[in-house]
CSV table of C-alpha atoms in Angstrom, one decimal:
chain,number,residue,atom,x,y,z
E,1,MET,CA,0.0,0.0,0.0
E,2,LEU,CA,2.6,2.5,1.0
E,3,ASN,CA,5.9,2.4,-0.8
E,4,VAL,CA,8.8,4.6,-0.1
E,5,ALA,CA,11.7,4.2,-2.5
E,6,GLN,CA,15.2,5.7,-2.3
E,7,LEU,CA,14.3,8.7,-0.2
E,8,SER,CA,17.0,11.2,0.4
E,9,LEU,CA,16.3,14.0,2.9
E,10,GLY,CA,18.2,17.1,4.0
E,11,ARG,CA,17.8,19.3,6.9
E,12,GLY,CA,19.5,22.7,7.3
E,13,GLY,CA,21.5,22.1,4.1
E,14,ARG,CA,22.8,18.8,5.4
E,15,LEU,CA,21.9,15.3,4.1
E,16,ILE,CA,20.5,13.3,7.0
E,17,GLN,CA,19.0,10.3,5.2
E,18,GLN,CA,20.0,8.7,2.0
E,19,ASP,CA,18.4,6.0,-0.2
E,20,LEU,CA,15.9,5.1,2.5
E,21,SER,CA,13.4,2.5,1.2
E,22,PHE,CA,10.6,0.7,3.0
E,23,SER,CA,7.1,-0.4,2.3
E,24,LEU,CA,4.1,-1.0,4.5
E,25,GLN,CA,1.1,-3.2,3.7
E,26,ALA,CA,-2.4,-3.1,5.0
E,27,GLY,CA,-2.5,-4.0,8.7
E,28,GLU,CA,1.2,-3.3,9.4
E,29,VAL,CA,2.8,-1.1,12.0
E,30,LEU,CA,6.3,0.2,11.4
E,31,GLN,CA,8.2,1.8,14.2
E,32,LEU,CA,11.1,4.0,13.2
E,33,LEU,CA,14.0,3.8,15.6
E,34,GLY,CA,17.3,5.6,15.9
E,35,PRO,CA,19.2,8.1,18.0
E,36,ASN,CA,18.0,11.8,18.3
E,37,GLY,CA,18.7,13.8,15.2
E,38,VAL,CA,18.8,10.9,12.9
E,39,GLY,CA,15.8,12.2,11.0
E,40,LYS,CA,12.8,10.0,12.2
E,41,SER,CA,10.5,13.0,12.4
E,42,THR,CA,11.8,14.3,9.1
E,43,VAL,CA,11.0,11.0,7.4
E,44,LEU,CA,7.5,11.3,8.8
E,45,HIS,CA,7.1,14.8,7.5
E,46,ALA,CA,8.4,13.8,4.1
E,47,VAL,CA,6.0,10.8,3.9
E,48,ALA,CA,3.2,13.2,4.7
E,49,GLY,CA,4.3,15.5,2.0
E,50,LEU,CA,5.0,18.4,4.3
E,51,LEU,CA,8.7,18.4,3.3
E,52,GLU,CA,10.0,18.0,-0.2
E,53,ALA,CA,12.5,15.2,-0.4
E,54,ASP,CA,15.8,15.8,-2.2
E,55,ALA,CA,15.2,12.5,-4.1
E,56,GLY,CA,13.0,9.5,-3.9
E,57,GLU,CA,9.5,8.4,-4.7
E,58,LEU,CA,6.4,7.8,-2.6
E,59,HIS,CA,3.6,5.5,-3.8
E,60,TRP,CA,0.3,5.0,-2.1
E,61,GLN,CA,-1.9,2.2,-3.4
E,62,ALA,CA,0.5,1.8,-6.4
E,63,GLN,CA,0.2,5.4,-7.4
E,64,PRO,CA,2.6,8.3,-7.0
E,65,ILE,CA,1.1,10.5,-4.3
E,66,GLU,CA,1.3,13.6,-6.5
E,67,ALA,CA,-1.2,11.9,-8.9
E,68,ASP,CA,-4.1,12.5,-6.5
E,69,LEU,CA,-3.1,14.7,-3.6
E,70,GLU,CA,-6.7,15.1,-2.4
E,71,ALA,CA,-7.2,11.4,-2.1
E,72,TRP,CA,-3.8,11.1,-0.4
E,73,HIS,CA,-4.8,13.7,2.1
E,74,ARG,CA,-8.0,11.9,2.8
E,75,SER,CA,-6.1,8.7,3.4
E,76,LEU,CA,-3.7,10.0,6.0
E,77,PHE,CA,-3.7,11.4,9.5
E,78,PHE,CA,-0.6,13.0,10.8
E,79,LEU,CA,0.0,13.5,14.5
E,80,PRO,CA,2.9,15.9,14.9
E,81,HIS,CA,5.1,15.8,18.0
E,82,LYS,CA,4.1,19.4,18.8
E,83,LEU,CA,0.4,19.4,19.5
E,84,PRO,CA,-2.1,21.1,17.3
E,85,ALA,CA,-4.3,22.3,20.2
E,86,HIS,CA,-4.8,26.1,20.3
E,87,PRO,CA,-4.7,27.2,23.9
E,88,VAL,CA,-8.0,29.1,23.8
E,89,LEU,CA,-10.0,26.3,22.2
E,90,THR,CA,-11.7,23.5,24.1
E,91,PRO,CA,-11.1,19.8,23.3
E,92,VAL,CA,-14.6,19.6,21.7
E,93,GLU,CA,-13.7,22.5,19.4
E,94,VAL,CA,-10.2,21.1,18.5
E,95,LEU,CA,-11.8,17.8,17.4
E,96,ARG,CA,-14.6,19.5,15.5
E,97,ASP,CA,-12.1,21.8,13.7
E,98,SER,CA,-9.8,18.9,12.9
E,99,LEU,CA,-12.6,16.9,11.4
E,100,ALA,CA,-14.0,19.9,9.5
E,101,LEU,CA,-10.6,20.0,7.7
E,102,LYS,CA,-11.5,16.5,6.4
E,103,GLY,CA,-15.0,17.8,5.4
E,104,LEU,CA,-16.8,16.0,8.3
E,105,LYS,CA,-19.3,17.4,10.8
E,106,PRO,CA,-19.4,15.1,13.8
E,107,SER,CA,-22.3,15.4,16.2
E,108,LEU,CA,-21.7,16.5,19.8
E,109,SER,CA,-22.5,13.0,21.0
E,110,GLN,CA,-20.0,11.5,18.7
E,111,ILE,CA,-17.3,13.8,20.0
E,112,ASP,CA,-18.4,13.2,23.6
E,113,GLU,CA,-18.1,9.5,23.1
E,114,ALA,CA,-14.6,9.9,21.8
E,115,LEU,CA,-13.7,12.1,24.7
E,116,LEU,CA,-15.2,9.6,27.1
E,117,ALA,CA,-13.1,6.8,25.5
E,118,VAL,CA,-9.9,8.8,26.4
E,119,ASP,CA,-11.2,9.8,29.8
E,120,LEU,CA,-11.4,13.5,29.0
E,121,LEU,CA,-15.1,14.1,29.1
E,122,ASP,CA,-14.9,16.2,32.3
E,123,GLN,CA,-12.5,18.6,30.6
E,124,ALA,CA,-14.5,18.7,27.3
E,125,GLU,CA,-15.4,22.4,27.7
E,126,GLN,CA,-12.1,23.6,29.2
E,127,ALA,CA,-9.6,25.7,27.3
E,128,ALA,CA,-6.8,23.4,26.0
E,129,GLY,CA,-4.3,25.8,27.4
E,130,SER,CA,-5.4,25.0,31.0
E,131,LEU,CA,-5.0,21.2,30.5
E,132,SER,CA,-1.8,19.3,31.3
E,133,ALA,CA,0.5,18.1,28.6
E,134,GLY,CA,-0.8,14.6,29.0
E,135,GLN,CA,-4.4,15.7,28.8
E,136,GLN,CA,-3.7,17.7,25.7
E,137,ARG,CA,-2.3,14.7,24.1
E,138,ARG,CA,-5.4,12.8,25.0
E,139,ILE,CA,-7.4,15.2,22.8
E,140,TRP,CA,-5.5,13.7,19.9
E,141,LEU,CA,-6.1,10.2,21.1
E,142,ALA,CA,-9.8,11.1,20.9
E,143,ARG,CA,-9.0,12.2,17.3
E,144,LEU,CA,-7.7,8.7,16.6
E,145,VAL,CA,-10.9,7.3,18.1
E,146,LEU,CA,-12.9,9.5,15.8
E,147,SER,CA,-10.7,8.4,12.9
E,148,LEU,CA,-11.6,4.8,13.7
E,149,ARG,CA,-15.3,5.5,14.0
E,150,MET,CA,-16.0,8.1,11.3
E,151,LEU,CA,-13.1,8.2,8.8
E,152,GLN,CA,-13.0,4.9,7.0
E,153,SER,CA,-10.7,6.4,4.4
E,154,GLU,CA,-8.1,7.5,6.9
E,155,LEU,CA,-6.0,4.3,6.5
E,156,LEU,CA,-2.5,5.6,7.1
E,157,TRP,CA,-1.6,7.0,10.5
E,158,LEU,CA,1.7,8.9,10.9
E,159,LEU,CA,2.3,9.3,14.6
E,160,ASP,CA,5.3,11.3,15.8
E,161,GLU,CA,6.1,10.2,19.4
E,162,PRO,CA,2.5,9.3,20.2
E,163,LEU,CA,3.4,8.0,23.7
E,164,THR,CA,5.1,11.2,25.0
E,165,SER,CA,3.7,12.6,28.2
E,166,LEU,CA,1.1,9.8,28.5
E,167,ASP,CA,0.6,7.7,31.7
E,168,LYS,CA,0.5,3.9,31.6
E,169,GLN,CA,-3.2,3.8,31.2
E,170,ALA,CA,-3.2,6.2,28.3
E,171,GLN,CA,-0.3,4.3,26.7
E,172,SER,CA,-2.2,1.1,26.8
E,173,LEU,CA,-5.1,3.0,25.2
E,174,VAL,CA,-2.8,4.0,22.4
E,175,PHE,CA,-1.8,0.3,21.9
E,176,ASP,CA,-5.5,-0.6,21.9
E,177,LEU,CA,-6.3,2.0,19.2
E,178,LEU,CA,-3.4,0.8,17.1
E,179,LYS,CA,-4.8,-2.8,17.4
E,180,GLN,CA,-8.2,-1.6,16.3
E,181,HIS,CA,-6.7,0.3,13.4
E,182,VAL,CA,-4.7,-2.7,12.3
E,183,ALA,CA,-7.8,-4.8,12.5
E,184,ARG,CA,-9.5,-2.6,10.0
E,185,GLY,CA,-6.6,-2.9,7.6
E,186,GLY,CA,-5.0,0.3,8.6
E,187,LEU,CA,-1.3,1.2,8.4
E,188,VAL,CA,0.8,2.9,11.0
E,189,LEU,CA,4.1,4.6,10.7
E,190,LEU,CA,5.3,5.8,14.0
E,191,THR,CA,8.3,7.1,15.9
E,192,SER,CA,8.8,6.4,19.6
E,193,HIS,CA,11.6,5.9,22.0
E,194,GLN,CA,9.4,3.7,24.1
E,195,THR,CA,8.6,0.1,23.6
E,196,VAL,CA,5.5,-0.3,21.6
E,197,GLU,CA,3.6,-3.4,22.8
E,198,LEU,CA,2.0,-4.8,19.7
E,199,ASP,CA,2.1,-8.2,18.0
E,200,GLY,CA,3.6,-8.2,14.6
E,201,LEU,CA,5.3,-4.8,15.1
E,202,ARG,CA,8.0,-4.1,12.5
E,203,THR,CA,10.9,-1.8,13.3
E,204,LEU,CA,13.3,0.1,11.1
E,205,THR,CA,16.4,1.5,12.6
E,206,LEU,CA,17.6,4.6,10.8
E,207,GLU,CA,21.4,5.1,10.4
E,208,VAL,CA,23.1,8.4,10.3
E,209,ALA,CA,23.8,9.3,6.6
E,210,GLU,CA,27.4,9.2,5.5
M,1,MET,CA,-16.6,26.3,0.4
M,2,ASN,CA,-17.5,24.4,3.6
M,3,ALA,CA,-13.9,24.2,4.5
M,4,PHE,CA,-13.5,27.9,4.0
M,5,LEU,CA,-16.5,28.7,6.2
M,6,ALA,CA,-15.4,26.3,8.9
M,7,SER,CA,-11.9,27.8,8.9
M,8,PHE,CA,-13.3,31.3,8.9
M,9,GLU,CA,-15.5,30.5,11.8
M,10,ARG,CA,-12.6,29.0,13.7
M,11,GLU,CA,-10.4,32.1,13.3
M,12,CYS,CA,-13.2,34.4,14.4
M,13,ARG,CA,-13.8,32.2,17.4
M,14,ILE,CA,-10.1,32.4,18.4
M,15,ALA,CA,-10.0,36.1,17.8
M,16,TRP,CA,-13.1,36.6,19.9
M,17,ARG,CA,-11.4,34.7,22.8
M,18,GLN,CA,-8.2,36.7,22.4
M,19,LYS,CA,-9.8,40.1,22.4
M,20,MET,CA,-6.6,41.9,23.3
M,21,ASP,CA,-5.2,41.0,19.8
M,22,VAL,CA,-8.2,42.9,18.3
M,23,LEU,CA,-8.1,45.7,20.8
M,24,ASN,CA,-4.3,46.4,21.0
M,25,PRO,CA,-4.0,48.0,17.5
M,26,LEU,CA,-7.0,50.2,18.2
M,27,ILE,CA,-5.6,51.4,21.5
M,28,PHE,CA,-2.2,51.8,19.8
M,29,MET,CA,-3.8,54.0,17.1
M,30,ALA,CA,-5.7,56.1,19.7
M,31,ILE,CA,-2.4,56.7,21.6
M,32,ILE,CA,-0.4,57.7,18.5
M,33,ILE,CA,-3.1,60.2,17.5
M,34,SER,CA,-3.3,61.6,21.1
M,35,LEU,CA,0.5,62.0,21.1
M,36,ALA,CA,0.5,64.0,17.9
M,37,PRO,CA,-0.5,67.3,19.4
M,38,LEU,CA,2.2,66.8,22.1
M,39,ALA,CA,4.9,66.1,19.5
M,40,LEU,CA,4.0,68.8,17.1
M,41,GLU,CA,3.1,72.5,17.6
M,42,PRO,CA,-0.5,72.3,18.9
M,43,SER,CA,-1.9,74.7,16.4
M,44,PRO,CA,-5.3,73.6,15.0
M,45,ARG,CA,-4.3,74.4,11.4
M,46,LEU,CA,-1.1,72.3,11.5
M,47,LEU,CA,-2.8,69.4,13.2
M,48,ALA,CA,-5.6,69.4,10.7
M,49,GLU,CA,-3.0,69.3,7.9
M,50,VAL,CA,-1.1,66.3,9.3
M,51,ALA,CA,-4.1,64.5,10.6
M,52,ALA,CA,-4.6,62.2,7.6
M,53,GLY,CA,-0.9,61.4,7.4
M,54,PHE,CA,-0.9,60.5,11.1
M,55,ALA,CA,-4.0,58.3,10.7
M,56,TRP,CA,-2.2,56.4,7.8
M,57,LEU,CA,0.9,55.9,9.9
M,58,ALA,CA,-1.0,54.8,12.9
M,59,LEU,CA,-2.9,52.3,10.9
M,60,LEU,CA,0.2,50.9,9.1
M,61,LEU,CA,2.0,50.5,12.4
M,62,GLY,CA,-1.0,49.3,14.4
M,63,ALA,CA,-1.7,46.6,11.8
M,64,GLN,CA,1.9,45.3,12.3
M,65,LEU,CA,1.3,44.8,16.0
M,66,THR,CA,-0.9,41.7,15.5
M,67,GLY,CA,-0.1,41.1,11.9
M,68,SER,CA,3.5,40.3,12.3
M,69,ALA,CA,2.6,37.3,14.4
M,70,LEU,CA,-0.4,36.3,12.3
M,71,PHE,CA,0.5,32.7,11.8
M,72,ALA,CA,2.6,32.2,14.9
M,73,ASP,CA,0.0,30.3,16.9
M,74,ASP,CA,-1.0,28.1,14.0
M,75,TRP,CA,2.7,27.3,13.5
M,76,ARG,CA,3.5,26.7,17.2
M,77,THR,CA,0.5,24.5,17.7
M,78,GLY,CA,1.1,22.5,14.5
M,79,TRP,CA,-2.3,23.6,13.0
M,80,LEU,CA,-0.5,24.7,9.9
M,81,LYS,CA,0.5,21.1,9.2
M,82,GLN,CA,-3.1,20.0,9.5
M,83,ILE,CA,-4.1,22.8,7.0
M,84,PHE,CA,-1.6,21.6,4.5
M,85,LEU,CA,-2.7,18.0,4.9
M,86,SER,CA,-6.4,18.8,4.4
M,87,PRO,CA,-8.1,17.5,1.3
M,88,SER,CA,-9.2,21.2,0.6
M,89,PRO,CA,-6.6,23.4,-1.0
M,90,ALA,CA,-4.4,25.1,1.5
M,91,THR,CA,-4.8,28.4,-0.3
M,92,VAL,CA,-8.5,28.4,0.5
M,93,LEU,CA,-7.9,27.8,4.2
M,94,VAL,CA,-5.2,30.5,4.2
M,95,LEU,CA,-7.6,32.8,2.5
M,96,ALA,CA,-10.1,32.1,5.3
M,97,ARG,CA,-7.5,33.1,7.8
M,98,LEU,CA,-6.8,36.3,6.0
M,99,ALA,CA,-10.5,37.1,5.5
M,100,ALA,CA,-11.1,36.7,9.3
M,101,TRP,CA,-8.2,38.9,10.1
M,102,TRP,CA,-9.4,41.6,7.7
M,103,LEU,CA,-12.7,41.6,9.4
M,104,LEU,CA,-11.5,41.6,13.0
M,105,GLY,CA,-8.0,43.1,12.7
M,106,PHE,CA,-8.3,45.6,9.8
M,107,LEU,CA,-11.9,46.8,9.6
M,108,PRO,CA,-12.0,48.2,13.1
M,109,LEU,CA,-8.8,50.1,12.5
M,110,VAL,CA,-10.0,51.4,9.2
M,111,LEU,CA,-13.3,52.6,10.7
M,112,LEU,CA,-11.5,54.2,13.6
M,113,SER,CA,-9.0,56.1,11.6
M,114,PRO,CA,-11.3,58.8,10.2
M,115,LEU,CA,-12.6,59.4,13.7
M,116,ALA,CA,-9.0,59.7,15.0
M,117,ALA,CA,-8.1,62.1,12.2
M,118,MET,CA,-11.2,64.2,12.9
M,119,MET,CA,-10.1,64.4,16.5
M,120,LEU,CA,-7.1,66.2,15.2
M,121,GLY,CA,-9.3,68.6,13.2
M,122,LEU,CA,-9.6,66.9,9.8
M,123,PRO,CA,-12.8,68.2,8.1
M,124,SER,CA,-15.5,65.6,7.8
M,125,ALA,CA,-15.5,65.7,4.0
M,126,SER,CA,-11.8,64.8,4.0
M,127,ALA,CA,-12.4,62.2,6.6
M,128,MET,CA,-14.7,60.4,4.3
M,129,ALA,CA,-12.1,60.5,1.6
M,130,LEU,CA,-9.6,59.1,4.1
M,131,LEU,CA,-12.0,56.3,5.0
M,132,LEU,CA,-12.6,55.3,1.4
M,133,ALA,CA,-8.9,55.3,0.7
M,134,LEU,CA,-8.1,53.2,3.7
M,135,LEU,CA,-10.9,50.8,2.9
M,136,LEU,CA,-9.7,50.3,-0.7
M,137,ALA,CA,-6.0,50.0,0.4
M,138,SER,CA,-6.7,47.6,3.3
M,139,PRO,CA,-6.7,44.3,1.4
M,140,ALA,CA,-3.3,45.2,-0.1
M,141,LEU,CA,-1.9,46.2,3.3
M,142,LEU,CA,-3.2,43.0,4.8
M,143,ILE,CA,-1.6,40.8,2.1
M,144,PHE,CA,1.8,42.4,2.4
M,145,THR,CA,1.7,42.2,6.2
M,146,ALA,CA,0.6,38.5,6.0
M,147,LEU,CA,3.4,37.8,3.5
M,148,GLY,CA,5.9,39.3,5.9
M,149,ALA,CA,4.5,37.3,8.8
M,150,ALA,CA,4.7,34.1,6.7
M,151,LEU,CA,8.2,34.6,5.5
M,152,THR,CA,9.6,35.4,9.0
M,153,LEU,CA,7.7,32.5,10.7
M,154,GLY,CA,10.1,30.3,12.6
M,155,ILE,CA,12.8,32.9,12.9
M,156,GLY,CA,13.1,34.0,16.5
M,157,ARG,CA,12.2,37.7,17.1
M,158,ALA,CA,10.0,37.5,14.0
M,159,ALA,CA,7.7,40.1,15.5
M,160,ALA,CA,10.5,42.7,15.1
M,161,LEU,CA,11.7,41.5,11.8
M,162,ALA,CA,8.5,41.3,9.8
M,163,PRO,CA,7.6,45.0,10.0
M,164,LEU,CA,11.2,45.9,8.8
M,165,LEU,CA,10.5,43.7,5.8
M,166,VAL,CA,7.0,44.8,5.1
M,167,LEU,CA,6.9,48.5,5.8
M,168,PRO,CA,9.2,49.5,2.9
M,169,LEU,CA,7.0,47.6,0.5
M,170,LEU,CA,4.0,49.7,1.6
M,171,VAL,CA,5.6,52.9,0.4
M,172,PRO,CA,3.6,53.1,-2.9
M,173,LEU,CA,0.3,52.5,-1.1
M,174,LEU,CA,1.2,55.2,1.4
M,175,ILE,CA,2.2,57.7,-1.2
M,176,PHE,CA,-1.0,57.3,-3.2
M,177,GLY,CA,-3.3,56.8,-0.3
M,178,ALA,CA,-2.1,59.6,1.9
M,179,GLY,CA,-2.1,61.9,-1.2
M,180,ILE,CA,-5.8,61.4,-1.7
M,181,VAL,CA,-6.8,63.4,1.3
M,182,ARG,CA,-4.5,66.3,0.3
M,183,LEU,CA,-5.8,66.4,-3.3
M,184,HIS,CA,-9.3,66.1,-2.1
M,185,ALA,CA,-8.9,69.0,0.3
M,186,ASP,CA,-7.5,71.1,-2.6
M,187,GLY,CA,-10.7,70.2,-4.6
M,188,LEU,CA,-8.9,68.1,-7.2
M,189,PRO,CA,-10.3,64.9,-8.7
M,190,VAL,CA,-9.1,61.8,-6.8
M,191,ASP,CA,-11.0,59.1,-8.7
M,192,GLY,CA,-7.7,57.9,-10.4
M,193,GLN,CA,-6.1,57.4,-7.0
M,194,TYR,CA,-9.0,55.4,-5.7
M,195,TRP,CA,-8.9,53.2,-8.8
M,196,LEU,CA,-5.2,52.7,-8.4
M,197,LEU,CA,-5.6,51.6,-4.8
M,198,ALA,CA,-8.5,49.3,-5.7
M,199,ALA,CA,-6.4,47.8,-8.5
M,200,LEU,CA,-3.4,47.2,-6.1
M,201,SER,CA,-5.8,45.5,-3.7
M,202,MET,CA,-7.4,43.4,-6.4
M,203,LEU,CA,-3.9,42.3,-7.5
M,204,SER,CA,-3.0,41.5,-3.9
M,205,ILE,CA,-6.1,39.5,-3.3
M,206,THR,CA,-5.6,37.5,-6.5
M,207,LEU,CA,-2.0,36.7,-6.1
M,208,GLY,CA,-1.4,37.3,-2.5
M,209,PRO,CA,-2.9,34.1,-1.0
M,210,LEU,CA,-0.9,32.0,-3.4
M,211,ALA,CA,2.3,33.7,-2.3
M,212,VAL,CA,1.4,33.5,1.4
M,213,THR,CA,0.6,29.8,1.0
M,214,ALA,CA,3.9,29.2,-0.8
M,215,ALA,CA,5.8,31.1,2.0
M,216,LEU,CA,4.0,29.0,4.7
M,217,ARG,CA,4.7,25.8,2.9
M,218,LEU,CA,8.4,26.4,3.5
M,219,GLN,CA,7.8,26.5,7.3
M,220,LEU,CA,6.1,23.2,7.9
M,221,VAL,CA,9.0,21.3,9.4
M,222,ASP,CA,10.3,22.4,12.7
């Protein structure tokens, strides 16, 4: 489904990855490993199309992603390391805005259910800026819940450090969401310095480019 | 269109919660205008003569206050990435951002400026000419300011750098725009100047969002 071939990436005028190739089939989870600064995040950005690669090709469902960018953007969800939660917006609003970008209008009960699933319902109407780092990340776990329930086309999850600032309970929730996503034939490309407890997890260790 | 409206609504909602961002430029303008009589000789004739020019300057500088950090929150919170990964064209969503800012950041300033200038003794007929000129020029001012904000995003101290980049580019607008009131006071026809400002604004609205989007696209990786 996702095919990355001979990707070369630079950052700040310096080559950090060269000839990186991997592929991901339906129902697979790939964890990128490697020391800080090796370019894990950068690879994720390049796969999402947020960063132009110096060289290389990206194919989604056997088509170059440039062939149909709209379909590509419908198929992926990218969770950056920095959190897209505006401090003055409430979790409900953050989720509604995020889904509006995908052209969806979830009902309040659908959002509430997702917030309940991540144990954030009590903070549903609080400004995100007043929530703790872990609670802010939970907003995005709720976004993943909504992806599972409402966005059948969102098959590729790109998760940059999804386990950061989460307690044990929330981490196991992440693993649970990953399992559900895999069960529906979804693909996950993630970076994490922590152990991802998942059967059939593939890992790819990035090396520093010469 | 739905994505545009949803995005527009979001930006207005955020601005509404951060009222100081909307109010600061207005207060700034009021202060600049109140300082004018102290800085200059407080003769009514002189003040009436410089009133329109001061209103223009106060508007240009006031708009930079919030304008230079226009995309800072979206960038810091990663929202910009979500915009560029939306199935809707990023330009449309950027346009929604700009439209919301024009409504809440520019329109109040534009409406306040003739009042501020009248405070310094500008005749009301000239004040109307000033209002029309500012209204016609505001989209171009907005686009240039947004371009500066987008280009300096991600550089530390961007708030100080963006105006340095933008203000020199606004010189033509200032020359034509501020000239209107003077010509109007002398009883000369000013239609040509209005059309010119409108043309510059049209050009900015057409090409500007594309340029701003392209500038933002360079800042997606942190």
